[in-house]
mmCIF file with all atom_site columns, C-alpha atoms in Angstrom:
data_model
loop_
_atom_site.group_PDB
_atom_site.id
_atom_site.type_symbol
_atom_site.label_atom_id
_atom_site.label_alt_id
_atom_site.label_comp_id
_atom_site.label_asym_id
_atom_site.label_entity_id
_atom_site.label_seq_id
_atom_site.pdbx_PDB_ins_code
_atom_site.Cartn_x
_atom_site.Cartn_y
_atom_site.Cartn_z
_atom_site.occupancy
_atom_site.B_iso_or_equiv
_atom_site.pdbx_formal_charge
_atom_site.auth_seq_id
_atom_site.auth_comp_id
_atom_site.auth_asym_id
_atom_site.auth_atom_id
_atom_site.pdbx_PDB_model_num
ATOM 1   C CA . UNK A 1 1   ? 1.008  -15.373 -22.713 1.00 0.00 ? 1   UNK A CA 1
ATOM 2   C CA . UNK A 1 2   ? 2.174  -13.971 -20.433 1.00 0.00 ? 2   UNK A CA 1
ATOM 3   C CA . UNK A 1 3   ? 4.717  -10.733 -20.853 1.00 0.00 ? 3   UNK A CA 1
ATOM 4   C CA . UNK A 1 4   ? 7.568  -9.726  -18.265 1.00 0.00 ? 4   UNK A CA 1
ATOM 5   C CA . UNK A 1 5   ? 7.201  -6.682  -16.344 1.00 0.00 ? 5   UNK A CA 1
ATOM 6   C CA . UNK A 1 6   ? 10.147 -5.313  -15.620 1.00 0.00 ? 6   UNK A CA 1
ATOM 7   C CA . UNK A 1 7   ? 11.089 -2.469  -12.547 1.00 0.00 ? 7   UNK A CA 1
ATOM 8   C CA . UNK A 1 8   ? 14.589 -0.442  -12.007 1.00 0.00 ? 8   UNK A CA 1
ATOM 9   C CA . UNK A 1 9   ? 15.512 2.212   -9.686  1.00 0.00 ? 9   UNK A CA 1
ATOM 10  C CA . UNK A 1 10  ? 18.356 3.463   -8.679  1.00 0.00 ? 10  UNK A CA 1
ATOM 11  C CA . UNK A 1 11  ? 19.017 6.760   -7.120  1.00 0.00 ? 11  UNK A CA 1
ATOM 12  C CA . UNK A 1 12  ? 21.347 9.325   -8.588  1.00 0.00 ? 12  UNK A CA 1
ATOM 13  C CA . UNK A 1 13  ? 23.666 11.548  -6.795  1.00 0.00 ? 13  UNK A CA 1
ATOM 14  C CA . UNK A 1 14  ? 22.524 14.729  -8.608  1.00 0.00 ? 14  UNK A CA 1
ATOM 15  C CA . UNK A 1 15  ? 19.014 16.132  -9.189  1.00 0.00 ? 15  UNK A CA 1
ATOM 16  C CA . UNK A 1 16  ? 18.331 14.977  -12.404 1.00 0.00 ? 16  UNK A CA 1
ATOM 17  C CA . UNK A 1 17  ? 18.046 18.836  -12.939 1.00 0.00 ? 17  UNK A CA 1
ATOM 18  C CA . UNK A 1 18  ? 22.037 20.017  -12.642 1.00 0.00 ? 18  UNK A CA 1
ATOM 19  C CA . UNK A 1 19  ? 24.229 21.050  -15.413 1.00 0.00 ? 19  UNK A CA 1
ATOM 20  C CA . UNK A 1 20  ? 26.393 19.633  -14.172 1.00 0.00 ? 20  UNK A CA 1
ATOM 21  C CA . UNK A 1 21  ? 28.179 17.467  -16.850 1.00 0.00 ? 21  UNK A CA 1
ATOM 22  C CA . UNK A 1 22  ? 27.634 14.275  -16.018 1.00 0.00 ? 22  UNK A CA 1
ATOM 23  C CA . UNK A 1 23  ? 23.907 15.029  -15.317 1.00 0.00 ? 23  UNK A CA 1
ATOM 24  C CA . UNK A 1 24  ? 24.201 15.982  -18.419 1.00 0.00 ? 24  UNK A CA 1
ATOM 25  C CA . UNK A 1 25  ? 26.037 12.985  -20.029 1.00 0.00 ? 25  UNK A CA 1
ATOM 26  C CA . UNK A 1 26  ? 23.281 10.870  -18.412 1.00 0.00 ? 26  UNK A CA 1
ATOM 27  C CA . UNK A 1 27  ? 20.227 12.335  -20.197 1.00 0.00 ? 27  UNK A CA 1
ATOM 28  C CA . UNK A 1 28  ? 22.443 13.048  -23.002 1.00 0.00 ? 28  UNK A CA 1
ATOM 29  C CA . UNK A 1 29  ? 22.946 8.528   -22.598 1.00 0.00 ? 29  UNK A CA 1
ATOM 30  C CA . UNK A 1 30  ? 20.430 7.912   -21.346 1.00 0.00 ? 30  UNK A CA 1
ATOM 31  C CA . UNK A 1 31  ? 17.988 9.229   -24.387 1.00 0.00 ? 31  UNK A CA 1
ATOM 32  C CA . UNK A 1 32  ? 20.834 7.307   -26.599 1.00 0.00 ? 32  UNK A CA 1
ATOM 33  C CA . UNK A 1 33  ? 19.358 4.075   -24.589 1.00 0.00 ? 33  UNK A CA 1
ATOM 34  C CA . UNK A 1 34  ? 15.708 4.219   -24.740 1.00 0.00 ? 34  UNK A CA 1
ATOM 35  C CA . UNK A 1 35  ? 15.613 4.930   -27.934 1.00 0.00 ? 35  UNK A CA 1
ATOM 36  C CA . UNK A 1 36  ? 18.290 1.574   -29.671 1.00 0.00 ? 36  UNK A CA 1
ATOM 37  C CA . UNK A 1 37  ? 15.880 -0.394  -26.479 1.00 0.00 ? 37  UNK A CA 1
ATOM 38  C CA . UNK A 1 38  ? 12.455 0.823   -27.706 1.00 0.00 ? 38  UNK A CA 1
ATOM 39  C CA . UNK A 1 39  ? 13.514 -1.275  -31.003 1.00 0.00 ? 39  UNK A CA 1
ATOM 40  C CA . UNK A 1 40  ? 15.350 -4.752  -29.559 1.00 0.00 ? 40  UNK A CA 1
ATOM 41  C CA . UNK A 1 41  ? 13.357 -7.915  -30.366 1.00 0.00 ? 41  UNK A CA 1
ATOM 42  C CA . UNK A 1 42  ? 11.433 -9.117  -27.040 1.00 0.00 ? 42  UNK A CA 1
ATOM 43  C CA . UNK A 1 43  ? 10.414 -5.183  -26.470 1.00 0.00 ? 43  UNK A CA 1
ATOM 44  C CA . UNK A 1 44  ? 6.284  -4.411  -25.680 1.00 0.00 ? 44  UNK A CA 1
ATOM 45  C CA . UNK A 1 45  ? 5.842  -1.032  -24.180 1.00 0.00 ? 45  UNK A CA 1
ATOM 46  C CA . UNK A 1 46  ? 7.349  1.163   -20.969 1.00 0.00 ? 46  UNK A CA 1
ATOM 47  C CA . UNK A 1 47  ? 5.849  4.411   -18.925 1.00 0.00 ? 47  UNK A CA 1
ATOM 48  C CA . UNK A 1 48  ? 5.958  7.229   -20.780 1.00 0.00 ? 48  UNK A CA 1
ATOM 49  C CA . UNK A 1 49  ? 4.217  10.891  -18.950 1.00 0.00 ? 49  UNK A CA 1
ATOM 50  C CA . UNK A 1 50  ? 1.830  11.596  -21.466 1.00 0.00 ? 50  UNK A CA 1
ATOM 51  C CA . UNK A 1 51  ? 3.530  15.434  -21.049 1.00 0.00 ? 51  UNK A CA 1
ATOM 52  C CA . UNK A 1 52  ? 7.106  14.211  -21.593 1.00 0.00 ? 52  UNK A CA 1
ATOM 53  C CA . UNK A 1 53  ? 8.457  16.283  -19.778 1.00 0.00 ? 53  UNK A CA 1
ATOM 54  C CA . UNK A 1 54  ? 12.005 14.893  -18.592 1.00 0.00 ? 54  UNK A CA 1
ATOM 55  C CA . UNK A 1 55  ? 12.392 14.614  -15.588 1.00 0.00 ? 55  UNK A CA 1
ATOM 56  C CA . UNK A 1 56  ? 8.713  15.362  -14.478 1.00 0.00 ? 56  UNK A CA 1
ATOM 57  C CA . UNK A 1 57  ? 7.892  12.360  -12.107 1.00 0.00 ? 57  UNK A CA 1
ATOM 58  C CA . UNK A 1 58  ? 6.179  12.946  -9.090  1.00 0.00 ? 58  UNK A CA 1
ATOM 59  C CA . UNK A 1 59  ? 2.463  13.979  -10.857 1.00 0.00 ? 59  UNK A CA 1
ATOM 60  C CA . UNK A 1 60  ? 2.695  13.407  -14.546 1.00 0.00 ? 60  UNK A CA 1
ATOM 61  C CA . UNK A 1 61  ? -0.391 11.523  -15.887 1.00 0.00 ? 61  UNK A CA 1
ATOM 62  C CA . UNK A 1 62  ? 0.858  7.795   -16.691 1.00 0.00 ? 62  UNK A CA 1
ATOM 63  C CA . UNK A 1 63  ? -1.679 7.095   -18.042 1.00 0.00 ? 63  UNK A CA 1
ATOM 64  C CA . UNK A 1 64  ? -3.030 2.980   -17.706 1.00 0.00 ? 64  UNK A CA 1
ATOM 65  C CA . UNK A 1 65  ? 1.229  2.593   -16.087 1.00 0.00 ? 65  UNK A CA 1
ATOM 66  C CA . UNK A 1 66  ? -0.831 4.381   -13.138 1.00 0.00 ? 66  UNK A CA 1
ATOM 67  C CA . UNK A 1 67  ? 0.634  7.239   -10.110 1.00 0.00 ? 67  UNK A CA 1
ATOM 68  C CA . UNK A 1 68  ? 4.146  6.818   -9.948  1.00 0.00 ? 68  UNK A CA 1
ATOM 69  C CA . UNK A 1 69  ? 5.632  5.703   -6.204  1.00 0.00 ? 69  UNK A CA 1
ATOM 70  C CA . UNK A 1 70  ? 8.739  5.502   -5.437  1.00 0.00 ? 70  UNK A CA 1
ATOM 71  C CA . UNK A 1 71  ? 10.646 2.618   -2.142  1.00 0.00 ? 71  UNK A CA 1
ATOM 72  C CA . UNK A 1 72  ? 10.880 3.409   0.506   1.00 0.00 ? 72  UNK A CA 1
ATOM 73  C CA . UNK A 1 73  ? 14.428 4.171   0.780   1.00 0.00 ? 73  UNK A CA 1
ATOM 74  C CA . UNK A 1 74  ? 14.385 7.030   -1.889  1.00 0.00 ? 74  UNK A CA 1
ATOM 75  C CA . UNK A 1 75  ? 15.579 10.031  0.087   1.00 0.00 ? 75  UNK A CA 1
ATOM 76  C CA . UNK A 1 76  ? 16.272 12.469  -1.787  1.00 0.00 ? 76  UNK A CA 1
ATOM 77  C CA . UNK A 1 77  ? 13.382 15.273  -3.362  1.00 0.00 ? 77  UNK A CA 1
ATOM 78  C CA . UNK A 1 78  ? 10.476 15.364  -5.409  1.00 0.00 ? 78  UNK A CA 1
ATOM 79  C CA . UNK A 1 79  ? 9.645  18.312  -7.745  1.00 0.00 ? 79  UNK A CA 1
ATOM 80  C CA . UNK A 1 80  ? 11.029 18.529  -10.883 1.00 0.00 ? 80  UNK A CA 1
ATOM 81  C CA . UNK A 1 81  ? 14.517 20.397  -9.570  1.00 0.00 ? 81  UNK A CA 1
ATOM 82  C CA . UNK A 1 82  ? 14.985 18.150  -6.737  1.00 0.00 ? 82  UNK A CA 1
ATOM 83  C CA . UNK A 1 83  ? 14.186 15.064  -8.190  1.00 0.00 ? 83  UNK A CA 1
ATOM 84  C CA . UNK A 1 84  ? 17.602 12.610  -7.692  1.00 0.00 ? 84  UNK A CA 1
ATOM 85  C CA . UNK A 1 85  ? 16.101 8.777   -9.758  1.00 0.00 ? 85  UNK A CA 1
ATOM 86  C CA . UNK A 1 86  ? 16.236 7.005   -12.547 1.00 0.00 ? 86  UNK A CA 1
ATOM 87  C CA . UNK A 1 87  ? 13.335 4.287   -12.411 1.00 0.00 ? 87  UNK A CA 1
ATOM 88  C CA . UNK A 1 88  ? 11.936 2.393   -15.819 1.00 0.00 ? 88  UNK A CA 1
ATOM 89  C CA . UNK A 1 89  ? 8.510  -0.018  -15.832 1.00 0.00 ? 89  UNK A CA 1
ATOM 90  C CA . UNK A 1 90  ? 8.337  -2.123  -19.051 1.00 0.00 ? 90  UNK A CA 1
ATOM 91  C CA . UNK A 1 91  ? 6.742  -4.761  -20.522 1.00 0.00 ? 91  UNK A CA 1
ATOM 92  C CA . UNK A 1 92  ? 8.654  -8.160  -22.409 1.00 0.00 ? 92  UNK A CA 1
ATOM 93  C CA . UNK A 1 93  ? 7.668  -11.096 -24.555 1.00 0.00 ? 93  UNK A CA 1
ATOM 94  C CA . UNK A 1 94  ? 9.813  -13.182 -22.223 1.00 0.00 ? 94  UNK A CA 1
ATOM 95  C CA . UNK A 1 95  ? 12.947 -13.046 -20.413 1.00 0.00 ? 95  UNK A CA 1
ATOM 96  C CA . UNK A 1 96  ? 15.896 -13.392 -22.668 1.00 0.00 ? 96  UNK A CA 1
ATOM 97  C CA . UNK A 1 97  ? 14.690 -11.130 -24.444 1.00 0.00 ? 97  UNK A CA 1
ATOM 98  C CA . UNK A 1 98  ? 15.186 -8.048  -21.552 1.00 0.00 ? 98  UNK A CA 1
ATOM 99  C CA . UNK A 1 99  ? 18.112 -9.555  -20.308 1.00 0.00 ? 99  UNK A CA 1
ATOM 100 C CA . UNK A 1 100 ? 19.431 -9.294  -23.722 1.00 0.00 ? 100 UNK A CA 1
ATOM 101 C CA . UNK A 1 101 ? 18.668 -6.178  -24.432 1.00 0.00 ? 101 UNK A CA 1
ATOM 102 C CA . UNK A 1 102 ? 19.592 -4.770  -21.002 1.00 0.00 ? 102 UNK A CA 1
ATOM 103 C CA . UNK A 1 103 ? 23.399 -6.712  -21.387 1.00 0.00 ? 103 UNK A CA 1
ATOM 104 C CA . UNK A 1 104 ? 24.496 -5.732  -24.633 1.00 0.00 ? 104 UNK A CA 1
ATOM 105 C CA . UNK A 1 105 ? 25.101 -2.270  -27.042 1.00 0.00 ? 105 UNK A CA 1
ATOM 106 C CA . UNK A 1 106 ? 24.037 1.355   -25.471 1.00 0.00 ? 106 UNK A CA 1
ATOM 107 C CA . UNK A 1 107 ? 22.972 -0.269  -21.719 1.00 0.00 ? 107 UNK A CA 1
ATOM 108 C CA . UNK A 1 108 ? 25.834 -1.869  -20.930 1.00 0.00 ? 108 UNK A CA 1
ATOM 109 C CA . UNK A 1 109 ? 27.766 1.495   -21.586 1.00 0.00 ? 109 UNK A CA 1
ATOM 110 C CA . UNK A 1 110 ? 25.529 2.900   -19.561 1.00 0.00 ? 110 UNK A CA 1
ATOM 111 C CA . UNK A 1 111 ? 25.566 -0.029  -16.635 1.00 0.00 ? 111 UNK A CA 1
ATOM 112 C CA . UNK A 1 112 ? 29.625 0.319   -16.526 1.00 0.00 ? 112 UNK A CA 1
ATOM 113 C CA . UNK A 1 113 ? 29.713 3.984   -15.569 1.00 0.00 ? 113 UNK A CA 1
ATOM 114 C CA . UNK A 1 114 ? 27.432 3.656   -12.860 1.00 0.00 ? 114 UNK A CA 1
ATOM 115 C CA . UNK A 1 115 ? 28.907 4.566   -10.419 1.00 0.00 ? 115 UNK A CA 1
ATOM 116 C CA . UNK A 1 116 ? 29.181 8.065   -12.054 1.00 0.00 ? 116 UNK A CA 1
ATOM 117 C CA . UNK A 1 117 ? 25.816 8.316   -11.687 1.00 0.00 ? 117 UNK A CA 1
ATOM 118 C CA . UNK A 1 118 ? 24.859 6.630   -9.386  1.00 0.00 ? 118 UNK A CA 1
ATOM 119 C CA . UNK A 1 119 ? 24.307 6.256   -5.032  1.00 0.00 ? 119 UNK A CA 1
ATOM 120 C CA . UNK A 1 120 ? 25.712 2.821   -4.049  1.00 0.00 ? 120 UNK A CA 1
ATOM 121 C CA . UNK A 1 121 ? 23.498 1.521   -2.072  1.00 0.00 ? 121 UNK A CA 1
ATOM 122 C CA . UNK A 1 122 ? 24.565 -2.104  -0.089  1.00 0.00 ? 122 UNK A CA 1
ATOM 123 C CA . UNK A 1 123 ? 21.605 -4.574  0.029   1.00 0.00 ? 123 UNK A CA 1
ATOM 124 C CA . UNK A 1 124 ? 19.334 -2.940  -2.720  1.00 0.00 ? 124 UNK A CA 1
ATOM 125 C CA . UNK A 1 125 ? 17.428 -4.446  -5.832  1.00 0.00 ? 125 UNK A CA 1
ATOM 126 C CA . UNK A 1 126 ? 18.392 -1.985  -8.284  1.00 0.00 ? 126 UNK A CA 1
ATOM 127 C CA . UNK A 1 127 ? 15.468 -4.410  -10.605 1.00 0.00 ? 127 UNK A CA 1
ATOM 128 C CA . UNK A 1 128 ? 12.671 -6.418  -10.031 1.00 0.00 ? 128 UNK A CA 1
ATOM 129 C CA . UNK A 1 129 ? 10.834 -8.870  -13.311 1.00 0.00 ? 129 UNK A CA 1
ATOM 130 C CA . UNK A 1 130 ? 7.472  -10.635 -12.687 1.00 0.00 ? 130 UNK A CA 1
ATOM 131 C CA . UNK A 1 131 ? 4.949  -12.312 -14.467 1.00 0.00 ? 131 UNK A CA 1
ATOM 132 C CA . UNK A 1 132 ? 2.058  -10.152 -16.328 1.00 0.00 ? 132 UNK A CA 1
ATOM 133 C CA . UNK A 1 133 ? -0.726 -11.605 -18.011 1.00 0.00 ? 133 UNK A CA 1
ATOM 134 C CA . UNK A 1 134 ? -1.683 -10.879 -21.546 1.00 0.00 ? 134 UNK A CA 1
ATOM 135 C CA . UNK A 1 135 ? -3.228 -7.609  -22.071 1.00 0.00 ? 135 UNK A CA 1
ATOM 136 C CA . UNK A 1 136 ? -1.597 -6.391  -18.179 1.00 0.00 ? 136 UNK A CA 1
ATOM 137 C CA . UNK A 1 137 ? 0.016  -3.209  -18.588 1.00 0.00 ? 137 UNK A CA 1
ATOM 138 C CA . UNK A 1 138 ? 1.754  -2.728  -14.854 1.00 0.00 ? 138 UNK A CA 1
ATOM 139 C CA . UNK A 1 139 ? 1.515  0.359   -12.384 1.00 0.00 ? 139 UNK A CA 1
ATOM 140 C CA . UNK A 1 140 ? 4.373  2.032   -11.025 1.00 0.00 ? 140 UNK A CA 1
ATOM 141 C CA . UNK A 1 141 ? 3.314  0.735   -7.259  1.00 0.00 ? 141 UNK A CA 1
ATOM 142 C CA . UNK A 1 142 ? 2.978  -3.066  -8.970  1.00 0.00 ? 142 UNK A CA 1
ATOM 143 C CA . UNK A 1 143 ? 7.113  -1.887  -8.975  1.00 0.00 ? 143 UNK A CA 1
ATOM 144 C CA . UNK A 1 144 ? 7.329  -0.432  -6.021  1.00 0.00 ? 144 UNK A CA 1
ATOM 145 C CA . UNK A 1 145 ? 5.837  -2.907  -4.430  1.00 0.00 ? 145 UNK A CA 1
ATOM 146 C CA . UNK A 1 146 ? 7.890  -5.741  -5.561  1.00 0.00 ? 146 UNK A CA 1
ATOM 147 C CA . UNK A 1 147 ? 11.239 -4.329  -5.838  1.00 0.00 ? 147 UNK A CA 1
ATOM 148 C CA . UNK A 1 148 ? 10.137 -3.417  -1.870  1.00 0.00 ? 148 UNK A CA 1
ATOM 149 C CA . UNK A 1 149 ? 9.033  -7.153  -1.712  1.00 0.00 ? 149 UNK A CA 1
ATOM 150 C CA . UNK A 1 150 ? 12.552 -8.866  -3.392  1.00 0.00 ? 150 UNK A CA 1
ATOM 151 C CA . UNK A 1 151 ? 14.509 -6.111  -0.927  1.00 0.00 ? 151 UNK A CA 1
ATOM 152 C CA . UNK A 1 152 ? 12.751 -8.184  2.139   1.00 0.00 ? 152 UNK A CA 1
ATOM 153 C CA . UNK A 1 153 ? 12.259 -11.461 1.671   1.00 0.00 ? 153 UNK A CA 1
ATOM 154 C CA . UNK A 1 154 ? 14.678 -12.557 -1.876  1.00 0.00 ? 154 UNK A CA 1
ATOM 155 C CA . UNK A 1 155 ? 13.722 -14.080 -5.346  1.00 0.00 ? 155 UNK A CA 1
ATOM 156 C CA . UNK A 1 156 ? 10.736 -15.566 -5.343  1.00 0.00 ? 156 UNK A CA 1
ATOM 157 C CA . UNK A 1 157 ? 7.504  -16.592 -8.248  1.00 0.00 ? 157 UNK A CA 1
ATOM 158 C CA . UNK A 1 158 ? 5.950  -12.863 -8.015  1.00 0.00 ? 158 UNK A CA 1
ATOM 159 C CA . UNK A 1 159 ? 9.311  -10.779 -7.590  1.00 0.00 ? 159 UNK A CA 1
ATOM 160 C CA . UNK A 1 160 ? 12.300 -12.532 -9.309  1.00 0.00 ? 160 UNK A CA 1
ATOM 161 C CA . UNK A 1 161 ? 16.033 -11.095 -10.969 1.00 0.00 ? 161 UNK A CA 1
ATOM 162 C CA . UNK A 1 162 ? 18.003 -11.688 -14.158 1.00 0.00 ? 162 UNK A CA 1
ATOM 163 C CA . UNK A 1 163 ? 19.834 -14.882 -12.095 1.00 0.00 ? 163 UNK A CA 1
ATOM 164 C CA . UNK A 1 164 ? 16.984 -16.409 -9.312  1.00 0.00 ? 164 UNK A CA 1
ATOM 165 C CA . UNK A 1 165 ? 14.370 -16.320 -12.123 1.00 0.00 ? 165 UNK A CA 1
ATOM 166 C CA . UNK A 1 166 ? 10.714 -18.177 -11.979 1.00 0.00 ? 166 UNK A CA 1
ATOM 167 C CA . UNK A 1 167 ? 9.290  -19.273 -14.962 1.00 0.00 ? 167 UNK A CA 1
ATOM 168 C CA . UNK A 1 168 ? 5.115  -17.273 -15.255 1.00 0.00 ? 168 UNK A CA 1
ATOM 169 C CA . UNK A 1 169 ? 3.778  -21.593 -13.524 1.00 0.00 ? 169 UNK A CA 1
ATOM 170 C CA . UNK A 1 170 ? 6.347  -20.138 -10.781 1.00 0.00 ? 170 UNK A CA 1
ATOM 171 C CA . UNK A 1 171 ? 8.245  -23.651 -11.524 1.00 0.00 ? 171 UNK A CA 1
ATOM 172 C CA . UNK A 1 172 ? 12.190 -22.055 -10.378 1.00 0.00 ? 172 UNK A CA 1
ATOM 173 C CA . UNK A 1 173 ? 13.941 -21.648 -13.114 1.00 0.00 ? 173 UNK A CA 1
ATOM 174 C CA . UNK A 1 174 ? 16.627 -22.615 -15.115 1.00 0.00 ? 174 UNK A CA 1
ATOM 175 C CA . UNK A 1 175 ? 20.207 -21.252 -13.377 1.00 0.00 ? 175 UNK A CA 1
ATOM 176 C CA . UNK A 1 176 ? 18.972 -18.037 -15.679 1.00 0.00 ? 176 UNK A CA 1
ATOM 177 C CA . UNK A 1 177 ? 20.629 -15.867 -17.854 1.00 0.00 ? 177 UNK A CA 1
ATOM 178 C CA . UNK A 1 178 ? 24.362 -16.405 -18.930 1.00 0.00 ? 178 UNK A CA 1
ATOM 179 C CA . UNK A 1 179 ? 26.948 -14.317 -15.852 1.00 0.00 ? 179 UNK A CA 1
ATOM 180 C CA . UNK A 1 180 ? 27.922 -10.735 -17.179 1.00 0.00 ? 180 UNK A CA 1
ATOM 181 C CA . UNK A 1 181 ? 30.260 -9.205  -15.233 1.00 0.00 ? 181 UNK A CA 1
ATOM 182 C CA . UNK A 1 182 ? 28.739 -5.971  -14.616 1.00 0.00 ? 182 UNK A CA 1
ATOM 183 C CA . UNK A 1 183 ? 26.527 -7.800  -12.387 1.00 0.00 ? 183 UNK A CA 1
ATOM 184 C CA . UNK A 1 184 ? 27.298 -10.903 -10.508 1.00 0.00 ? 184 UNK A CA 1
ATOM 185 C CA . UNK A 1 185 ? 24.141 -12.720 -8.808  1.00 0.00 ? 185 UNK A CA 1
#
């Protein structure tokens, strides 16, 4: 049975290493959100660096998730001191489970604060979904390629959003999960 891969990406207003209160708050909330999401029904796994070093993306060992990659529009630093991004790569049993985890609870509360932490990038998608075969681990490069393709060409069976989904067989899905005020269609 296919699983849903979900890649998210955002450029932060300040580097992850910034000691400012907003950055600390983002980290604290992020860690609680990850703990909660990992217990959500339908969650299977997410990319985590083998060394577990908070804020280290580039050069970290991501195991089966592959070498870390970012979209071409990311123009900030790439060292532990200068990196200013937040990104996830995860696997889910289905679209509904992922949608509910993202748009409820602690993650929904964090989304309500996204303008405090993230740069507004008009026209650039913040997430992309696609289906993978059972047993396949998506890579960071898969996520970046699909996000960039979504940006360039819109939703398609190989790169879609929660609100314009496709079924594993490539058929256009229903209207998608219910509209959410924090993520308009």
